[in-house]
PDB file of C-alpha atoms in Angstrom:
ATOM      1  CA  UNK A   1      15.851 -12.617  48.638  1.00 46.00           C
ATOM      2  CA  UNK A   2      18.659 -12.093  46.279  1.00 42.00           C
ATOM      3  CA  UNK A   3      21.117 -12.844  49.390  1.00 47.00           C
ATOM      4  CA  UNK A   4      19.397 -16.311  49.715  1.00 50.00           C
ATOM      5  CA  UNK A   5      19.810 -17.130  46.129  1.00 48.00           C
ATOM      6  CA  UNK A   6      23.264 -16.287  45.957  1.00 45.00           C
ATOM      7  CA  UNK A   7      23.896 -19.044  49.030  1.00 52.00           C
ATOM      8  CA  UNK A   8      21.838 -21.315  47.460  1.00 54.00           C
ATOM      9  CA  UNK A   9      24.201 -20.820  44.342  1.00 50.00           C
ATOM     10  CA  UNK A  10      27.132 -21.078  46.543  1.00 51.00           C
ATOM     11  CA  UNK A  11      26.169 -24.065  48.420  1.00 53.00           C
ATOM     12  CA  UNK A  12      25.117 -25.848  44.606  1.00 52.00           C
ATOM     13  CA  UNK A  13      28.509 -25.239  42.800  1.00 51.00           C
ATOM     14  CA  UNK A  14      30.266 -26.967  46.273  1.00 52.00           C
ATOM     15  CA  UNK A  15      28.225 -29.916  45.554  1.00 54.00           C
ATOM     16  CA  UNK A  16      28.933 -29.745  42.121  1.00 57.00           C
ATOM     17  CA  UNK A  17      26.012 -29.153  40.757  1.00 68.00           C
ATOM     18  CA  UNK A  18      26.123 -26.469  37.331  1.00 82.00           C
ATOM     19  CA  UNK A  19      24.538 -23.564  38.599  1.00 85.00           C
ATOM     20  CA  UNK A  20      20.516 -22.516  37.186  1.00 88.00           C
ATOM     21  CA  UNK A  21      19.930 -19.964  34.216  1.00 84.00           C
ATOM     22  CA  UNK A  22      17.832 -18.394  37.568  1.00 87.00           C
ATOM     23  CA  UNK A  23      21.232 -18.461  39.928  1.00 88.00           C
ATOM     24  CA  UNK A  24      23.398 -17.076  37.208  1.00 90.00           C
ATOM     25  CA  UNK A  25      21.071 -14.128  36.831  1.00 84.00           C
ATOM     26  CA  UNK A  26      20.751 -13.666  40.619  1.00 86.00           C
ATOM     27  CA  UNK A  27      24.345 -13.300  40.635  1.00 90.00           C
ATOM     28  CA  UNK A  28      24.976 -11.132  37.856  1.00 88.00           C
ATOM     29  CA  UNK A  29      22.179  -9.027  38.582  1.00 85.00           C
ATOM     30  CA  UNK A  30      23.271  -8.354  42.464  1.00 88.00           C
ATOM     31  CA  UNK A  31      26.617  -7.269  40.684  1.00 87.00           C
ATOM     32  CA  UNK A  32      24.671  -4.686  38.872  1.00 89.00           C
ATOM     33  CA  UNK A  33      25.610  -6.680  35.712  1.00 93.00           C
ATOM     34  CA  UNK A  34      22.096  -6.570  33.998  1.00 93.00           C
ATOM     35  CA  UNK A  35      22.581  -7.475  30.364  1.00 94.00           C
ATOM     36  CA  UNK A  36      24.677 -10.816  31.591  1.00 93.00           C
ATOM     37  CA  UNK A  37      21.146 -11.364  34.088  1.00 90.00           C
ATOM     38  CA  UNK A  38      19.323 -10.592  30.994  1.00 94.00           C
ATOM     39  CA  UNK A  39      20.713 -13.126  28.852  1.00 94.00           C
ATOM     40  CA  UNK A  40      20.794 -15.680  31.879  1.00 92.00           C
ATOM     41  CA  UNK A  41      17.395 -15.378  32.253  1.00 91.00           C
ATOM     42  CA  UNK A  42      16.359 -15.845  28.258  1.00 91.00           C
ATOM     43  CA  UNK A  43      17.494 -18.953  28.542  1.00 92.00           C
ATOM     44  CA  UNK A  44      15.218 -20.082  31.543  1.00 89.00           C
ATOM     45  CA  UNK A  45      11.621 -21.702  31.711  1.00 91.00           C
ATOM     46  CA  UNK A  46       9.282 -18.283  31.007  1.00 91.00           C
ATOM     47  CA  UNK A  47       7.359 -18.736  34.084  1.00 93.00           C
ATOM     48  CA  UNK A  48       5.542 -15.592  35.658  1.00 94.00           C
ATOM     49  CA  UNK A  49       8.484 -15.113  38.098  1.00 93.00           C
ATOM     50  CA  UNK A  50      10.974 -15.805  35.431  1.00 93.00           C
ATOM     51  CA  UNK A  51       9.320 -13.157  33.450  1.00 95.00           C
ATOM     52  CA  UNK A  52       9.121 -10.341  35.720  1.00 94.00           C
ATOM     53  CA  UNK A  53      13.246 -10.682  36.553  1.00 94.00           C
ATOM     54  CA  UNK A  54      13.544 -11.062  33.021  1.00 95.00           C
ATOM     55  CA  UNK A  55      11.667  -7.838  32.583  1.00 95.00           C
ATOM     56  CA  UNK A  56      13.504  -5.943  35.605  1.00 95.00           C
ATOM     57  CA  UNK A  57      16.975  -6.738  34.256  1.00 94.00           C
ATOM     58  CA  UNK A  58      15.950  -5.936  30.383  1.00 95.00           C
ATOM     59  CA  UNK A  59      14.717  -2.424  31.986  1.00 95.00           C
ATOM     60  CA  UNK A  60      17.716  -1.984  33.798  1.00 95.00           C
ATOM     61  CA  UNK A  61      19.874  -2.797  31.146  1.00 95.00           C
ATOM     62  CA  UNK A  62      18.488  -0.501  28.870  1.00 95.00           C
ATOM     63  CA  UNK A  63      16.155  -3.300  26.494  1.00 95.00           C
ATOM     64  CA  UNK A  64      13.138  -1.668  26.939  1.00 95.00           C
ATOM     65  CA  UNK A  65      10.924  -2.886  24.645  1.00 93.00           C
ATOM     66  CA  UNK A  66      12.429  -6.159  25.593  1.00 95.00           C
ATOM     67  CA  UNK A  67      10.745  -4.978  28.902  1.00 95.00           C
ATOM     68  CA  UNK A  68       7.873  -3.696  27.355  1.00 95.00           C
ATOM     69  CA  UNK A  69       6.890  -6.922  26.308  1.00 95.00           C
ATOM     70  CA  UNK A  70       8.191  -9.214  28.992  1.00 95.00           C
ATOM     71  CA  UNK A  71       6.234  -6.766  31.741  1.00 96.00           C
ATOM     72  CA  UNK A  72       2.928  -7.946  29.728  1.00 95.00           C
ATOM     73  CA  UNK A  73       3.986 -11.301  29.529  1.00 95.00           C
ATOM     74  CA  UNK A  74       3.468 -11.297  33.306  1.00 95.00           C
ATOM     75  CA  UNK A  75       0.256  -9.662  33.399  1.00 93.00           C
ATOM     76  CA  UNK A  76      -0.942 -13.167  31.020  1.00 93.00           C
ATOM     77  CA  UNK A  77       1.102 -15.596  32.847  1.00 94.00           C
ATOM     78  CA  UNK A  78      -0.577 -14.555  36.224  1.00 94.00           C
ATOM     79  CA  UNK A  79      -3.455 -12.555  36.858  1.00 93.00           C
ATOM     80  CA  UNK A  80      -3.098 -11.570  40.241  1.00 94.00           C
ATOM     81  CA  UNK A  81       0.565 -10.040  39.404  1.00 94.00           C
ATOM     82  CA  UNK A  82      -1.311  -7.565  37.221  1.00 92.00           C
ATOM     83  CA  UNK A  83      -0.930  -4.431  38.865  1.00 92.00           C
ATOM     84  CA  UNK A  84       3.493  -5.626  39.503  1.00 95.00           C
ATOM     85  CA  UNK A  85       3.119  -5.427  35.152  1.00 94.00           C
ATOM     86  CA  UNK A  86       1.240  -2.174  34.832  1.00 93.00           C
ATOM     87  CA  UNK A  87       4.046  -0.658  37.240  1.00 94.00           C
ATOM     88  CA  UNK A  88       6.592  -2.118  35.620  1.00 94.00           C
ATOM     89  CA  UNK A  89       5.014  -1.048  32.192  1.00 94.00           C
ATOM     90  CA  UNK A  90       4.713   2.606  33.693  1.00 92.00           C
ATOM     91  CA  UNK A  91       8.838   2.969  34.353  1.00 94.00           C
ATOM     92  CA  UNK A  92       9.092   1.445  31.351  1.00 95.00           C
ATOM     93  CA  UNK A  93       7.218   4.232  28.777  1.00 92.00           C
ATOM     94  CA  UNK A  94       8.842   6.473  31.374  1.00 92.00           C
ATOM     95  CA  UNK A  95      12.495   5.561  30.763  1.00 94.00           C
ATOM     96  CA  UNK A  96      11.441   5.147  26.591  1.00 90.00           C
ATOM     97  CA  UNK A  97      10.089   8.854  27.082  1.00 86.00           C
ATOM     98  CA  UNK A  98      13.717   9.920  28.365  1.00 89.00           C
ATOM     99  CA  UNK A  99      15.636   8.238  25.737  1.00 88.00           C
ATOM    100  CA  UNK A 100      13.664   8.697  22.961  1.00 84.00           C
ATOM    101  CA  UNK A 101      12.388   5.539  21.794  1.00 86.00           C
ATOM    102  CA  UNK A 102       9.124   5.443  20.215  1.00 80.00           C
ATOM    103  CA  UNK A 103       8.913   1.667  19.705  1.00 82.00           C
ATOM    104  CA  UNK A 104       9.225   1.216  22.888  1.00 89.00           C
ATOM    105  CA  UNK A 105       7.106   3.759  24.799  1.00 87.00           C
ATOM    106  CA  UNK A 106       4.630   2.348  22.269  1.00 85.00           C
ATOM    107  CA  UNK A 107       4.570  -1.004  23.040  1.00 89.00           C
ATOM    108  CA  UNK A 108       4.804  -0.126  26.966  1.00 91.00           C
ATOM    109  CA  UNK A 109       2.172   1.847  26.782  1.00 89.00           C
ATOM    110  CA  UNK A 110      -0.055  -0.390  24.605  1.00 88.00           C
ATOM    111  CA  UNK A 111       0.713  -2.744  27.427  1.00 91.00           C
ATOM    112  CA  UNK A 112      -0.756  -1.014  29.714  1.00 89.00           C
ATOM    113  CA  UNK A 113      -4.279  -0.471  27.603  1.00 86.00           C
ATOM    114  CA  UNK A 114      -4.389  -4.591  27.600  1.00 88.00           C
ATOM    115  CA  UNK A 115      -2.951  -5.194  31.361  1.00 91.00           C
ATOM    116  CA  UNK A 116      -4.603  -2.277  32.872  1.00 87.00           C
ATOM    117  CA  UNK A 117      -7.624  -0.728  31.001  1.00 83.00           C
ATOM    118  CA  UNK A 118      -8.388   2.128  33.585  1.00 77.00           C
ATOM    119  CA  UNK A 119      -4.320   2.901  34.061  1.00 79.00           C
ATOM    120  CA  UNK A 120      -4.052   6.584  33.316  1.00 74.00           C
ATOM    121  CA  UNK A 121      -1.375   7.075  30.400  1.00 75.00           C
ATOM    122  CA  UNK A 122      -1.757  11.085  31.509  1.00 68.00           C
ATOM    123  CA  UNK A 123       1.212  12.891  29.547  1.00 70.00           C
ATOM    124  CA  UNK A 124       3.166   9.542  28.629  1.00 74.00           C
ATOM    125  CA  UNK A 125       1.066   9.272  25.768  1.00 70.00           C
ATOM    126  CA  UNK A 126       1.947  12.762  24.299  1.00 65.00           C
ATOM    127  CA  UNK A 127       5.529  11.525  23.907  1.00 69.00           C
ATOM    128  CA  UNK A 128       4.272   8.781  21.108  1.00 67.00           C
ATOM    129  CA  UNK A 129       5.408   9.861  18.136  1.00 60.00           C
ATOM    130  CA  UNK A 130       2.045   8.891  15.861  1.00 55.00           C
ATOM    131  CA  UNK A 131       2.565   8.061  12.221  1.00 51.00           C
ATOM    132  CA  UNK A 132       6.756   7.953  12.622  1.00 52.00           C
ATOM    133  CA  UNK A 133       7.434   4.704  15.596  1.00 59.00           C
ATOM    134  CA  UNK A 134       4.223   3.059  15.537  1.00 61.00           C
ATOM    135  CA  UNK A 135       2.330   0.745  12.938  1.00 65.00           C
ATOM    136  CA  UNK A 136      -0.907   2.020  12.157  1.00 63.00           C
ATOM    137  CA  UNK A 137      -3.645   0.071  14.164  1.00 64.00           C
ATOM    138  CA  UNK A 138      -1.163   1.094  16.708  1.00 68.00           C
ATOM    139  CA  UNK A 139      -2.124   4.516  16.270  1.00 65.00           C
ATOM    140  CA  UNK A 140      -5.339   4.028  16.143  1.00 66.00           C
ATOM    141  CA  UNK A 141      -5.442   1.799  19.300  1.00 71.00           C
ATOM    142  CA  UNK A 142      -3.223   4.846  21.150  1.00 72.00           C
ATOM    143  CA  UNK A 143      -4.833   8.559  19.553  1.00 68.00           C
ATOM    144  CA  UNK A 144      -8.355   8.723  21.629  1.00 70.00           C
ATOM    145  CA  UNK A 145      -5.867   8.061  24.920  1.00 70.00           C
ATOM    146  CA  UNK A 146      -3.122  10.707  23.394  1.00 68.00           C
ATOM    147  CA  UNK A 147      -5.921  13.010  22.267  1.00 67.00           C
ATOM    148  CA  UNK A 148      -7.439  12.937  25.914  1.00 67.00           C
ATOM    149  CA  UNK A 149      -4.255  13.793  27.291  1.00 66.00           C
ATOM    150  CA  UNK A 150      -3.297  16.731  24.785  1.00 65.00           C
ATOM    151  CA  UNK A 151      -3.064  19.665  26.541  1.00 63.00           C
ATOM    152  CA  UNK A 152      -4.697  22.140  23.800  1.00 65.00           C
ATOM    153  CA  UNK A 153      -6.410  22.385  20.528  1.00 69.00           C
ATOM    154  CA  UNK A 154      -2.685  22.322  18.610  1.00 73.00           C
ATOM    155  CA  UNK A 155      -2.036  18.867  19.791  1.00 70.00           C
ATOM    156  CA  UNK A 156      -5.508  17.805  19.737  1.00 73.00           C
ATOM    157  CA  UNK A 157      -5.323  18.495  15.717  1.00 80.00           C
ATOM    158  CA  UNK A 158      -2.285  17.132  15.808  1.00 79.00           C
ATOM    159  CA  UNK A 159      -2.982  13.737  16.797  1.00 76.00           C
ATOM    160  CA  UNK A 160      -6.107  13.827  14.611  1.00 80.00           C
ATOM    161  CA  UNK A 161      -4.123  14.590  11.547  1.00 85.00           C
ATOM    162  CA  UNK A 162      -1.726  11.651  12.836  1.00 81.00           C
ATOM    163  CA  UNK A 163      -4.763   9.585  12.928  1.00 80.00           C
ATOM    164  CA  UNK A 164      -5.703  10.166   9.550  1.00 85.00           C
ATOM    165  CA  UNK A 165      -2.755   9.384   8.019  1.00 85.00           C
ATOM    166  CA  UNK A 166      -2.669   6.183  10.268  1.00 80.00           C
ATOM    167  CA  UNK A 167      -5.606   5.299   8.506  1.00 83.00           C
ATOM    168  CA  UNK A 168      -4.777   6.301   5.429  1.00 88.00           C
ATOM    169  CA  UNK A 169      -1.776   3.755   5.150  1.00 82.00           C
ATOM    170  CA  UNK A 170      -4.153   0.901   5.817  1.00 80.00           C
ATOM    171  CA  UNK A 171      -5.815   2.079   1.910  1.00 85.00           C
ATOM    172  CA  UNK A 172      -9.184   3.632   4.143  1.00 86.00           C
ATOM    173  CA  UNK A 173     -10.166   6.883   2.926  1.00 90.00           C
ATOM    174  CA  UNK A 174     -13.645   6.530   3.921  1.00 87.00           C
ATOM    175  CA  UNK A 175     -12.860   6.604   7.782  1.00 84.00           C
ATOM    176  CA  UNK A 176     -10.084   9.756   6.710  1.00 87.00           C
ATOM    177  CA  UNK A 177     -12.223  12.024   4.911  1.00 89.00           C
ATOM    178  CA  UNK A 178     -13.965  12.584   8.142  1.00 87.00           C
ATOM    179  CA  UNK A 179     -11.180  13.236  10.524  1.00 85.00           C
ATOM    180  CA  UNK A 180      -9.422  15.326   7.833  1.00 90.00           C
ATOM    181  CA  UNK A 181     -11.903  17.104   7.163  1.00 88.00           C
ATOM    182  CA  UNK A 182     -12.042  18.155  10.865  1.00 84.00           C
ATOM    183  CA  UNK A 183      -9.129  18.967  11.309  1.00 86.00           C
ATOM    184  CA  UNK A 184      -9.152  21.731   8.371  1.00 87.00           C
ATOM    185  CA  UNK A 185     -11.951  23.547  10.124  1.00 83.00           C
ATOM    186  CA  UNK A 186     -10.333  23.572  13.133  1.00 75.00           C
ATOM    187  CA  UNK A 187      -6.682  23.635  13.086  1.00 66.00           C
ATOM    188  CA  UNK A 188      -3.940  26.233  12.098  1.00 81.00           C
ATOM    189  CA  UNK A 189      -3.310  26.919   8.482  1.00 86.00           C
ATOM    190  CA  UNK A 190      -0.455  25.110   8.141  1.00 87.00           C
ATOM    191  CA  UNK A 191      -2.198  21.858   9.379  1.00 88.00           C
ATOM    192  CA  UNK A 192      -5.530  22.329   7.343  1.00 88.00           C
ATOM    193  CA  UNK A 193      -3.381  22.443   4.677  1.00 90.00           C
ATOM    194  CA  UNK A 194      -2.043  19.251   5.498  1.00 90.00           C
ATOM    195  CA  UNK A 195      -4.716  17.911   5.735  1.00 91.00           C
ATOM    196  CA  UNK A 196      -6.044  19.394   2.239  1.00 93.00           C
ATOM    197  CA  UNK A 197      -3.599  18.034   0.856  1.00 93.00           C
ATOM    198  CA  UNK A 198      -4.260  14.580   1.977  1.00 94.00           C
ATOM    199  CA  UNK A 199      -8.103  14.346   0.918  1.00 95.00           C
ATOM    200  CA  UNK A 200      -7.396  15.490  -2.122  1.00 96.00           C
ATOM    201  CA  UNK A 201      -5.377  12.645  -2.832  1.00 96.00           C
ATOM    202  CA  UNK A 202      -8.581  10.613  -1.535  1.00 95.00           C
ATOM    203  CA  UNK A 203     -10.562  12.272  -4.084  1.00 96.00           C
ATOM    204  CA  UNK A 204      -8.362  11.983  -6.733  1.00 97.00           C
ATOM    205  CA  UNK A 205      -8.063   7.948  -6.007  1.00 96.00           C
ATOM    206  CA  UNK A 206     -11.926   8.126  -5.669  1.00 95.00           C
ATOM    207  CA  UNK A 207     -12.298   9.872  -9.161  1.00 96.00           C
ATOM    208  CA  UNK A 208      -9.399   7.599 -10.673  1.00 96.00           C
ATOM    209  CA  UNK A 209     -11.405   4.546  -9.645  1.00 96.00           C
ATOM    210  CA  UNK A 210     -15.147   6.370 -11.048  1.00 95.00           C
ATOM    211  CA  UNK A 211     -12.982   6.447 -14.797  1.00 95.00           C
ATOM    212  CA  UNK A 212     -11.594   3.179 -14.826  1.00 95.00           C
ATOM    213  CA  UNK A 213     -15.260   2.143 -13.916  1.00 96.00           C
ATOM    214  CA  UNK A 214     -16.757   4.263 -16.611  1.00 94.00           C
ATOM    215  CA  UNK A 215     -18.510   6.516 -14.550  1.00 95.00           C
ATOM    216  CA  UNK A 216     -17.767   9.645 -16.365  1.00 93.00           C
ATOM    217  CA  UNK A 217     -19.880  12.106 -13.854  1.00 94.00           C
ATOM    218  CA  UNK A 218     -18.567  10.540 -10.651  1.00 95.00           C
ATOM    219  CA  UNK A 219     -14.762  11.346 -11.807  1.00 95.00           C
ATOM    220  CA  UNK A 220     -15.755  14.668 -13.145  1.00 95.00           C
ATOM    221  CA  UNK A 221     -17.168  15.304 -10.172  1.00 95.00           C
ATOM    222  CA  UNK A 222     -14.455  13.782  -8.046  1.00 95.00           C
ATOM    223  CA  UNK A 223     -11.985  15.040 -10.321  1.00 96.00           C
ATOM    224  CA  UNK A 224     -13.093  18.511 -10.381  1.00 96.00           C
ATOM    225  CA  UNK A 225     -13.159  18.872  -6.373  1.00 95.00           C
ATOM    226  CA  UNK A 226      -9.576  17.581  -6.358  1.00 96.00           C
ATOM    227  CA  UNK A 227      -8.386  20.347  -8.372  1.00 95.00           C
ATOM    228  CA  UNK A 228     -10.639  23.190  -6.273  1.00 94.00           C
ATOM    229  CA  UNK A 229      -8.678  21.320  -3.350  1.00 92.00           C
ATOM    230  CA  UNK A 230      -5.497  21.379  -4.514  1.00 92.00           C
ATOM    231  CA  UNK A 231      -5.126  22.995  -7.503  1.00 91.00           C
ATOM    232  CA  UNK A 232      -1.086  23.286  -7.973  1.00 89.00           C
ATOM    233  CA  UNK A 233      -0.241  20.126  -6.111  1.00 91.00           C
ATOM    234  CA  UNK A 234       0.141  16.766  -7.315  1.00 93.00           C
ATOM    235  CA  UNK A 235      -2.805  15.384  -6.602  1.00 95.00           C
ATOM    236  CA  UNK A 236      -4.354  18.240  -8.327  1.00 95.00           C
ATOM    237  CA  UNK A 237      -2.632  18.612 -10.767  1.00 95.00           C
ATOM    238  CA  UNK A 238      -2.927  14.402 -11.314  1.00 96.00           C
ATOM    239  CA  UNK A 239      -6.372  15.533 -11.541  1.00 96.00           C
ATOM    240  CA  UNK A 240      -5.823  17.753 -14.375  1.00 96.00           C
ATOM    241  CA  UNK A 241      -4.734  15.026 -16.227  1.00 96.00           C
ATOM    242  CA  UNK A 242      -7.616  12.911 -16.212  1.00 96.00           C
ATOM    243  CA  UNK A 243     -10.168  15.487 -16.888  1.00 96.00           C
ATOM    244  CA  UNK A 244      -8.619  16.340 -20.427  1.00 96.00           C
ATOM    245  CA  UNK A 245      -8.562  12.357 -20.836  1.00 95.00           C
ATOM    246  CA  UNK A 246     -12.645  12.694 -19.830  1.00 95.00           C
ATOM    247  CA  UNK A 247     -12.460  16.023 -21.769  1.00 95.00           C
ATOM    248  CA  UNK A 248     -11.444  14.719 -24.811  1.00 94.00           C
ATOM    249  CA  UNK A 249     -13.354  11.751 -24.305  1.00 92.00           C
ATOM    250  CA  UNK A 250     -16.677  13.921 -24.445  1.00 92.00           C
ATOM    251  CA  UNK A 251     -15.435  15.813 -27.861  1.00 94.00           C
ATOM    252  CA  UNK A 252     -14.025  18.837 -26.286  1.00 94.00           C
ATOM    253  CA  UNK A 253     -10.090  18.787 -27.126  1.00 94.00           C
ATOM    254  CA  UNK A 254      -9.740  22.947 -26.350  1.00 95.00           C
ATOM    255  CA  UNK A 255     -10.805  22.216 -22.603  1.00 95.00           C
ATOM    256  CA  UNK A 256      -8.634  18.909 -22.946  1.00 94.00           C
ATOM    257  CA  UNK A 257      -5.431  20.521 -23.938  1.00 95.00           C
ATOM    258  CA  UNK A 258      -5.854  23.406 -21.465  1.00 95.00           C
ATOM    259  CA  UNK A 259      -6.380  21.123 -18.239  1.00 95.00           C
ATOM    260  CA  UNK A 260      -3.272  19.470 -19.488  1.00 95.00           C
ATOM    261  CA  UNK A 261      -1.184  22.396 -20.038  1.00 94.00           C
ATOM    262  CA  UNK A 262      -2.701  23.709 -16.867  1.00 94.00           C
ATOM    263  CA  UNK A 263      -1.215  20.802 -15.414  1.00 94.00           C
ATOM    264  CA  UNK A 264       2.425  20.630 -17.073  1.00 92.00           C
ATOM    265  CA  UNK A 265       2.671  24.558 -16.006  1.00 88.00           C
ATOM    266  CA  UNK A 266       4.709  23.368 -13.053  1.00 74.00           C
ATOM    267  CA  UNK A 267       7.627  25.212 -11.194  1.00 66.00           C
ATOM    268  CA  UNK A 268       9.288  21.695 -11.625  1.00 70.00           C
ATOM    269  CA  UNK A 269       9.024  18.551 -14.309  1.00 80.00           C
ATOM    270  CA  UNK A 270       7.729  15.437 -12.473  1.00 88.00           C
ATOM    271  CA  UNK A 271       6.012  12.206 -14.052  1.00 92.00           C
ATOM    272  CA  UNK A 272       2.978  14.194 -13.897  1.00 93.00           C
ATOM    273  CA  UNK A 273       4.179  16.766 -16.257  1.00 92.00           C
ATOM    274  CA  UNK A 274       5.508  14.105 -18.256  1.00 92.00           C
ATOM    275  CA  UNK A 275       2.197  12.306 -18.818  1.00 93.00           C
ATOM    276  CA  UNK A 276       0.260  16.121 -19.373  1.00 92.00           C
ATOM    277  CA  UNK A 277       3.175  16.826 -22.224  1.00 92.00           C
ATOM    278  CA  UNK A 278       2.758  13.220 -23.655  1.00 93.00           C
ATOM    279  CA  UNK A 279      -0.675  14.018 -24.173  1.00 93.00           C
ATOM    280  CA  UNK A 280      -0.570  17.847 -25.786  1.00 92.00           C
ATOM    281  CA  UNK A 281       1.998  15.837 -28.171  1.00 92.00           C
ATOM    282  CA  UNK A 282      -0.809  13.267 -29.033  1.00 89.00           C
ATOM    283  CA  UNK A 283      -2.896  16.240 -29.789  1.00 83.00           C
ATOM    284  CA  UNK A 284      -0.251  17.843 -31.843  1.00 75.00           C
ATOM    285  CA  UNK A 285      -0.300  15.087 -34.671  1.00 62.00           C
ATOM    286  CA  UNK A 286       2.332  12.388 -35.736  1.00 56.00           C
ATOM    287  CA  UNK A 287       4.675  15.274 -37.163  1.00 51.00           C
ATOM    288  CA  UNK A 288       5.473  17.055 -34.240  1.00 49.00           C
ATOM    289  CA  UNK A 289       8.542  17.059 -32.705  1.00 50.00           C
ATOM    290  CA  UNK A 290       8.942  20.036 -30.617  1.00 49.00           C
ATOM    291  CA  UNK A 291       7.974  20.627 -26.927  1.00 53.00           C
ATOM    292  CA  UNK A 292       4.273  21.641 -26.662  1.00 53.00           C
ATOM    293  CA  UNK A 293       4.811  25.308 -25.604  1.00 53.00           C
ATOM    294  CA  UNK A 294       3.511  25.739 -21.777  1.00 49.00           C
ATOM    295  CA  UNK A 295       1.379  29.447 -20.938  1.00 48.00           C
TER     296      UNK A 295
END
């Protein structure tokens, strides 16, 4: 086929006719010279067969997510050139498994979920690096696939924990809490406490909103399980901070200035210190001018 085109190319520059975006391609590409095919082609009409050149040379020439997208392209532009796409799609997440490229195995592989629903992704999918190449409804679109094809409990928990924080950027703790929560019964210490870590900042958001609202037993409560969560880490320690606030607020200023010295008894000053000593200050009186002293 390629042959044919070239003649055709041939016999169309004799008769003085500028050679086709299509022609230039088949020529560069049957030199092996894919990027110049590439860019011949990005200039052409994107039919279906302009597409899937488009999407062999930009996989040849090393644009794979230019590929990626091109290869599902084809699988819109005609229908009955589906299974040509999810093939194409496969050597793609292959070749962005070899390299390295998370974008790109990502979008070839999230190509393949809309061209072909039933293709198996099998151990492609465990090269997707969640929560680091790919947005989050990405992740959540790719984990139950990734999580089918993880080969034991450690990269099960793995790609729940990566599916927590995926939600987690989108501002959802309510669908978190749940998988976090799994994933600190079941996973190794190090992840559980990873995952600690992370619904304790839920809590903490959920017992910062409770105060603003003036729901003084919903923070406490919130509040309080924050701290039994993570009791010397920031969110905990954040934590701290508002219950002497709600302390104080109830007449108590002993239990108030021991959460907050509690909480500015850090290895390290942070703004959270700062806002705990800003407040044992307060307490001090107008005439103080010395650092609270820290147990």
């Amino acid at each position: 086929m390629i042959a044919w085109r070239w003649a055709a190319l041939l016999v169309a520059t004799a008769c003085g006719a500028p050679p086709t975006p299509e022609q230039l391609a088949d020529r560069a590409a049957a030199d092996g010279r894919w990027e110049e095919a590439l860019a011949a082609l990005s200039q052409a009409e994107p039919t279906a067969g302009v597409l899937a050149r488009r999407a062999e040379a930009a996989l040849q020439s090393g644009n794979l997510r230019t590929a990626a997208v091109d290869f599902t392209r084809l699988a819109s532009a005609d229908a009955s050139r589906r299974g040509e796409a999810a093939s194409g799609l496969t050597r793609t997440a292959q070749a962005a498994g070899r390299t390295g490229d998370g974008l790109a195995l990502t979008t070839a592989l999230l190509g393949l979920r809309d061209v072909a629903p039933g293709w198996p992704l099998g151990r492609l999918a465990l090269n997707v690096r969640l929560g680091d190449e790919a947005p989050p409804d990405e992740v959540l679109r790719l984990a139950p696939a990734i999580l089918a094809s993880s080969p034991g409990r450690d990269v099960g928990d793995r790609v729940l924990l990566a599916l927590a924080e995926a939600v987690l950027a989108e501002g959802d703790c309510s669908r978190a809490v749940p998988v976090l929560t799994a994933v600190e019964t079941r996973a190794d210490p190090a992840l559980a406490a990873v995952a600690g870590g992370l619904r304790a900042g839920c809590l903490l958001a959920e017992g910062m909103a409770a105060l603003a609202a003036g729901d003084t037993l919903a923070a406490r409560r919130a509040l309080d399980a924050t701290v039994a969560l993570d009791p010397s880490g920031a969110a905990g320690r954040r934590a701290l901070v508002a219950l002497g606030d709600v302390y104080l607020g109830e007449g108590d200023p002993f239990a108030a200035q021991v959460a907050w010295r509690t909480a500015a008894a850090a290895a390290q000053s942070d703004t959270i210190t700062a806002l705990a000593l800003e407040r044992l200050r307060s307490m001090a009186g107008p005439g103080a001018t010395g650092e609270p002293e820290i147990p």
